[in-house]
Amino acid sequence: MEKWECTVCGWIYDPEKGDPSQGVEPGTPFEDLPESWVCPECGAPKSMFEKMG
């Protein structure tokens, strides 16, 4: 699974870890995150993330 980086603060969403702070289980692909999900570090919306290559 691919990691995604917040273009605002640089926080990286790792699907293998999920986002426990917002109830996202480990193993959740970025594409499956709800549109209401925001960066836990800076609060940027999902649309501000870019796939890491």
PDB file of N, CA and C in Angstrom:
ATOM      1  N   MET A   1       0.842  -1.192   0.000  1.00  0.00           N
ATOM      2  CA  MET A   1       0.000   0.000   0.000  1.00  0.00           C
ATOM      3  C   MET A   1       0.881   1.247   0.000  1.00  0.00           C
ATOM      4  N   GLU A   2       0.400   2.261  -0.677  1.00  0.00           N
ATOM      5  CA  GLU A   2       1.211   3.453  -0.857  1.00  0.00           C
ATOM      6  C   GLU A   2       0.983   4.487   0.240  1.00  0.00           C
ATOM      7  N   LYS A   3       2.056   5.197   0.559  1.00  0.00           N
ATOM      8  CA  LYS A   3       1.990   6.252   1.571  1.00  0.00           C
ATOM      9  C   LYS A   3       1.616   7.563   0.886  1.00  0.00           C
ATOM     10  N   TRP A   4       0.974   8.443   1.646  1.00  0.00           N
ATOM     11  CA  TRP A   4       0.546   9.753   1.151  1.00  0.00           C
ATOM     12  C   TRP A   4       1.089  10.833   2.074  1.00  0.00           C
ATOM     13  N   GLU A   5       1.550  11.944   1.490  1.00  0.00           N
ATOM     14  CA  GLU A   5       2.147  13.025   2.273  1.00  0.00           C
ATOM     15  C   GLU A   5       1.286  14.277   2.239  1.00  0.00           C
ATOM     16  N   CYS A   6       1.119  14.894   3.406  1.00  0.00           N
ATOM     17  CA  CYS A   6       0.399  16.162   3.500  1.00  0.00           C
ATOM     18  C   CYS A   6       1.285  17.249   2.897  1.00  0.00           C
ATOM     19  N   THR A   7       0.751  17.970   1.907  1.00  0.00           N
ATOM     20  CA  THR A   7       1.545  19.019   1.253  1.00  0.00           C
ATOM     21  C   THR A   7       1.638  20.276   2.107  1.00  0.00           C
ATOM     22  N   VAL A   8       0.869  20.331   3.191  1.00  0.00           N
ATOM     23  CA  VAL A   8       0.901  21.497   4.076  1.00  0.00           C
ATOM     24  C   VAL A   8       2.002  21.348   5.130  1.00  0.00           C
ATOM     25  N   CYS A   9       2.020  20.194   5.834  1.00  0.00           N
ATOM     26  CA  CYS A   9       2.958  20.047   6.952  1.00  0.00           C
ATOM     27  C   CYS A   9       3.957  18.902   6.790  1.00  0.00           C
ATOM     28  N   GLY A  10       3.748  18.037   5.798  1.00  0.00           N
ATOM     29  CA  GLY A  10       4.696  16.951   5.573  1.00  0.00           C
ATOM     30  C   GLY A  10       4.389  15.670   6.329  1.00  0.00           C
ATOM     31  N   TRP A  11       3.274  15.631   7.080  1.00  0.00           N
ATOM     32  CA  TRP A  11       2.895  14.405   7.798  1.00  0.00           C
ATOM     33  C   TRP A  11       2.590  13.318   6.777  1.00  0.00           C
ATOM     34  N   ILE A  12       2.984  12.089   7.081  1.00  0.00           N
ATOM     35  CA  ILE A  12       2.794  10.995   6.136  1.00  0.00           C
ATOM     36  C   ILE A  12       1.756  10.012   6.651  1.00  0.00           C
ATOM     37  N   TYR A  13       0.750   9.752   5.806  1.00  0.00           N
ATOM     38  CA  TYR A  13      -0.243   8.722   6.122  1.00  0.00           C
ATOM     39  C   TYR A  13       0.303   7.386   5.638  1.00  0.00           C
ATOM     40  N   ASP A  14       0.492   6.472   6.579  1.00  0.00           N
ATOM     41  CA  ASP A  14       0.976   5.131   6.275  1.00  0.00           C
ATOM     42  C   ASP A  14      -0.186   4.169   6.481  1.00  0.00           C
ATOM     43  N   PRO A  15      -0.711   3.576   5.394  1.00  0.00           N
ATOM     44  CA  PRO A  15      -1.862   2.681   5.507  1.00  0.00           C
ATOM     45  C   PRO A  15      -1.628   1.510   6.459  1.00  0.00           C
ATOM     46  N   GLU A  16      -0.379   1.088   6.616  1.00  0.00           N
ATOM     47  CA  GLU A  16      -0.094  -0.031   7.511  1.00  0.00           C
ATOM     48  C   GLU A  16      -0.316   0.352   8.972  1.00  0.00           C
ATOM     49  N   LYS A  17      -0.218   1.650   9.267  1.00  0.00           N
ATOM     50  CA  LYS A  17      -0.423   2.137  10.636  1.00  0.00           C
ATOM     51  C   LYS A  17      -1.830   2.681  10.845  1.00  0.00           C
ATOM     52  N   GLY A  18      -2.459   3.169   9.763  1.00  0.00           N
ATOM     53  CA  GLY A  18      -3.767   3.803   9.889  1.00  0.00           C
ATOM     54  C   GLY A  18      -3.632   5.126  10.613  1.00  0.00           C
ATOM     55  N   ASP A  19      -4.705   5.565  11.249  1.00  0.00           N
ATOM     56  CA  ASP A  19      -4.684   6.813  12.019  1.00  0.00           C
ATOM     57  C   ASP A  19      -5.539   6.612  13.263  1.00  0.00           C
ATOM     58  N   PRO A  20      -4.936   6.007  14.307  1.00  0.00           N
ATOM     59  CA  PRO A  20      -5.689   5.708  15.538  1.00  0.00           C
ATOM     60  C   PRO A  20      -6.346   6.934  16.155  1.00  0.00           C
ATOM     61  N   SER A  21      -5.765   8.123  15.942  1.00  0.00           N
ATOM     62  CA  SER A  21      -6.321   9.332  16.543  1.00  0.00           C
ATOM     63  C   SER A  21      -7.713   9.663  15.992  1.00  0.00           C
ATOM     64  N   GLN A  22      -8.026   9.117  14.803  1.00  0.00           N
ATOM     65  CA  GLN A  22      -9.324   9.379  14.195  1.00  0.00           C
ATOM     66  C   GLN A  22     -10.095   8.079  13.933  1.00  0.00           C
ATOM     67  N   GLY A  23      -9.659   7.006  14.588  1.00  0.00           N
ATOM     68  CA  GLY A  23     -10.382   5.748  14.478  1.00  0.00           C
ATOM     69  C   GLY A  23     -10.184   4.999  13.176  1.00  0.00           C
ATOM     70  N   VAL A  24      -9.098   5.301  12.461  1.00  0.00           N
ATOM     71  CA  VAL A  24      -8.817   4.607  11.209  1.00  0.00           C
ATOM     72  C   VAL A  24      -7.951   3.391  11.512  1.00  0.00           C
ATOM     73  N   GLU A  25      -8.483   2.223  11.192  1.00  0.00           N
ATOM     74  CA  GLU A  25      -7.795   0.967  11.481  1.00  0.00           C
ATOM     75  C   GLU A  25      -6.535   0.790  10.624  1.00  0.00           C
ATOM     76  N   PRO A  26      -5.506   0.127  11.168  1.00  0.00           N
ATOM     77  CA  PRO A  26      -4.341  -0.233  10.349  1.00  0.00           C
ATOM     78  C   PRO A  26      -4.809  -1.065   9.153  1.00  0.00           C
ATOM     79  N   GLY A  27      -4.163  -0.863   8.012  1.00  0.00           N
ATOM     80  CA  GLY A  27      -4.535  -1.590   6.807  1.00  0.00           C
ATOM     81  C   GLY A  27      -5.553  -0.865   5.946  1.00  0.00           C
ATOM     82  N   THR A  28      -5.934   0.364   6.344  1.00  0.00           N
ATOM     83  CA  THR A  28      -6.914   1.137   5.576  1.00  0.00           C
ATOM     84  C   THR A  28      -6.207   1.935   4.475  1.00  0.00           C
ATOM     85  N   PRO A  29      -6.501   1.640   3.198  1.00  0.00           N
ATOM     86  CA  PRO A  29      -5.890   2.415   2.108  1.00  0.00           C
ATOM     87  C   PRO A  29      -6.342   3.874   2.166  1.00  0.00           C
ATOM     88  N   PHE A  30      -5.481   4.781   1.707  1.00  0.00           N
ATOM     89  CA  PHE A  30      -5.815   6.205   1.721  1.00  0.00           C
ATOM     90  C   PHE A  30      -7.125   6.474   0.982  1.00  0.00           C
ATOM     91  N   GLU A  31      -7.328   5.780  -0.124  1.00  0.00           N
ATOM     92  CA  GLU A  31      -8.534   5.978  -0.933  1.00  0.00           C
ATOM     93  C   GLU A  31      -9.808   5.663  -0.155  1.00  0.00           C
ATOM     94  N   ASP A  32      -9.695   4.813   0.857  1.00  0.00           N
ATOM     95  CA  ASP A  32     -10.864   4.414   1.640  1.00  0.00           C
ATOM     96  C   ASP A  32     -11.158   5.333   2.826  1.00  0.00           C
ATOM     97  N   LEU A  33     -10.288   6.324   3.059  1.00  0.00           N
ATOM     98  CA  LEU A  33     -10.544   7.263   4.144  1.00  0.00           C
ATOM     99  C   LEU A  33     -11.764   8.105   3.783  1.00  0.00           C
ATOM    100  N   PRO A  34     -12.606   8.434   4.768  1.00  0.00           N
ATOM    101  CA  PRO A  34     -13.766   9.277   4.459  1.00  0.00           C
ATOM    102  C   PRO A  34     -13.324  10.669   4.006  1.00  0.00           C
ATOM    103  N   GLU A  35     -14.143  11.324   3.196  1.00  0.00           N
ATOM    104  CA  GLU A  35     -13.800  12.666   2.705  1.00  0.00           C
ATOM    105  C   GLU A  35     -13.675  13.664   3.859  1.00  0.00           C
ATOM    106  N   SER A  36     -14.300  13.351   4.989  1.00  0.00           N
ATOM    107  CA  SER A  36     -14.248  14.250   6.150  1.00  0.00           C
ATOM    108  C   SER A  36     -12.945  14.106   6.938  1.00  0.00           C
ATOM    109  N   TRP A  37     -12.132  13.105   6.593  1.00  0.00           N
ATOM    110  CA  TRP A  37     -10.871  12.877   7.282  1.00  0.00           C
ATOM    111  C   TRP A  37      -9.928  14.058   7.037  1.00  0.00           C
ATOM    112  N   VAL A  38      -9.187  14.443   8.070  1.00  0.00           N
ATOM    113  CA  VAL A  38      -8.209  15.534   7.944  1.00  0.00           C
ATOM    114  C   VAL A  38      -6.865  15.097   8.508  1.00  0.00           C
ATOM    115  N   CYS A  39      -5.824  15.795   8.127  1.00  0.00           N
ATOM    116  CA  CYS A  39      -4.476  15.509   8.630  1.00  0.00           C
ATOM    117  C   CYS A  39      -4.471  15.664  10.147  1.00  0.00           C
ATOM    118  N   PRO A  40      -4.026  14.629  10.860  1.00  0.00           N
ATOM    119  CA  PRO A  40      -4.019  14.715  12.320  1.00  0.00           C
ATOM    120  C   PRO A  40      -2.988  15.704  12.863  1.00  0.00           C
ATOM    121  N   GLU A  41      -2.047  16.095  12.025  1.00  0.00           N
ATOM    122  CA  GLU A  41      -0.997  17.016  12.457  1.00  0.00           C
ATOM    123  C   GLU A  41      -1.412  18.478  12.307  1.00  0.00           C
ATOM    124  N   CYS A  42      -2.011  18.826  11.143  1.00  0.00           N
ATOM    125  CA  CYS A  42      -2.302  20.238  10.883  1.00  0.00           C
ATOM    126  C   CYS A  42      -3.765  20.526  10.521  1.00  0.00           C
ATOM    127  N   GLY A  43      -4.559  19.463  10.338  1.00  0.00           N
ATOM    128  CA  GLY A  43      -5.972  19.664  10.030  1.00  0.00           C
ATOM    129  C   GLY A  43      -6.282  19.907   8.561  1.00  0.00           C
ATOM    130  N   ALA A  44      -5.282  19.733   7.683  1.00  0.00           N
ATOM    131  CA  ALA A  44      -5.518  19.922   6.248  1.00  0.00           C
ATOM    132  C   ALA A  44      -6.464  18.843   5.726  1.00  0.00           C
ATOM    133  N   PRO A  45      -7.296  19.195   4.738  1.00  0.00           N
ATOM    134  CA  PRO A  45      -8.229  18.206   4.190  1.00  0.00           C
ATOM    135  C   PRO A  45      -7.507  17.133   3.374  1.00  0.00           C
ATOM    136  N   LYS A  46      -8.218  16.042   3.147  1.00  0.00           N
ATOM    137  CA  LYS A  46      -7.683  14.910   2.386  1.00  0.00           C
ATOM    138  C   LYS A  46      -7.168  15.340   1.015  1.00  0.00           C
ATOM    139  N   SER A  47      -7.792  16.345   0.425  1.00  0.00           N
ATOM    140  CA  SER A  47      -7.414  16.812  -0.912  1.00  0.00           C
ATOM    141  C   SER A  47      -6.012  17.433  -0.962  1.00  0.00           C
ATOM    142  N   MET A  48      -5.450  17.741   0.205  1.00  0.00           N
ATOM    143  CA  MET A  48      -4.122  18.346   0.270  1.00  0.00           C
ATOM    144  C   MET A  48      -3.001  17.311   0.374  1.00  0.00           C
ATOM    145  N   PHE A  49      -3.343  16.046   0.202  1.00  0.00           N
ATOM    146  CA  PHE A  49      -2.343  14.973   0.260  1.00  0.00           C
ATOM    147  C   PHE A  49      -1.943  14.535  -1.139  1.00  0.00           C
ATOM    148  N   GLU A  50      -0.678  14.163  -1.274  1.00  0.00           N
ATOM    149  CA  GLU A  50      -0.170  13.654  -2.548  1.00  0.00           C
ATOM    150  C   GLU A  50       0.454  12.293  -2.325  1.00  0.00           C
ATOM    151  N   LYS A  51       0.227  11.405  -3.300  1.00  0.00           N
ATOM    152  CA  LYS A  51       0.814  10.061  -3.240  1.00  0.00           C
ATOM    153  C   LYS A  51       2.319  10.163  -3.331  1.00  0.00           C
ATOM    154  N   MET A  52       2.992   9.408  -2.485  1.00  0.00           N
ATOM    155  CA  MET A  52       4.461   9.416  -2.518  1.00  0.00           C
ATOM    156  C   MET A  52       4.936   8.414  -3.567  1.00  0.00           C
ATOM    157  N   GLY A  53       5.884   8.834  -4.367  1.00  0.00           N
ATOM    158  CA  GLY A  53       6.358   7.976  -5.430  1.00  0.00           C
ATOM    159  C   GLY A  53       7.670   7.380  -5.100  1.00  0.00           C
TER     160      GLY A  53
END
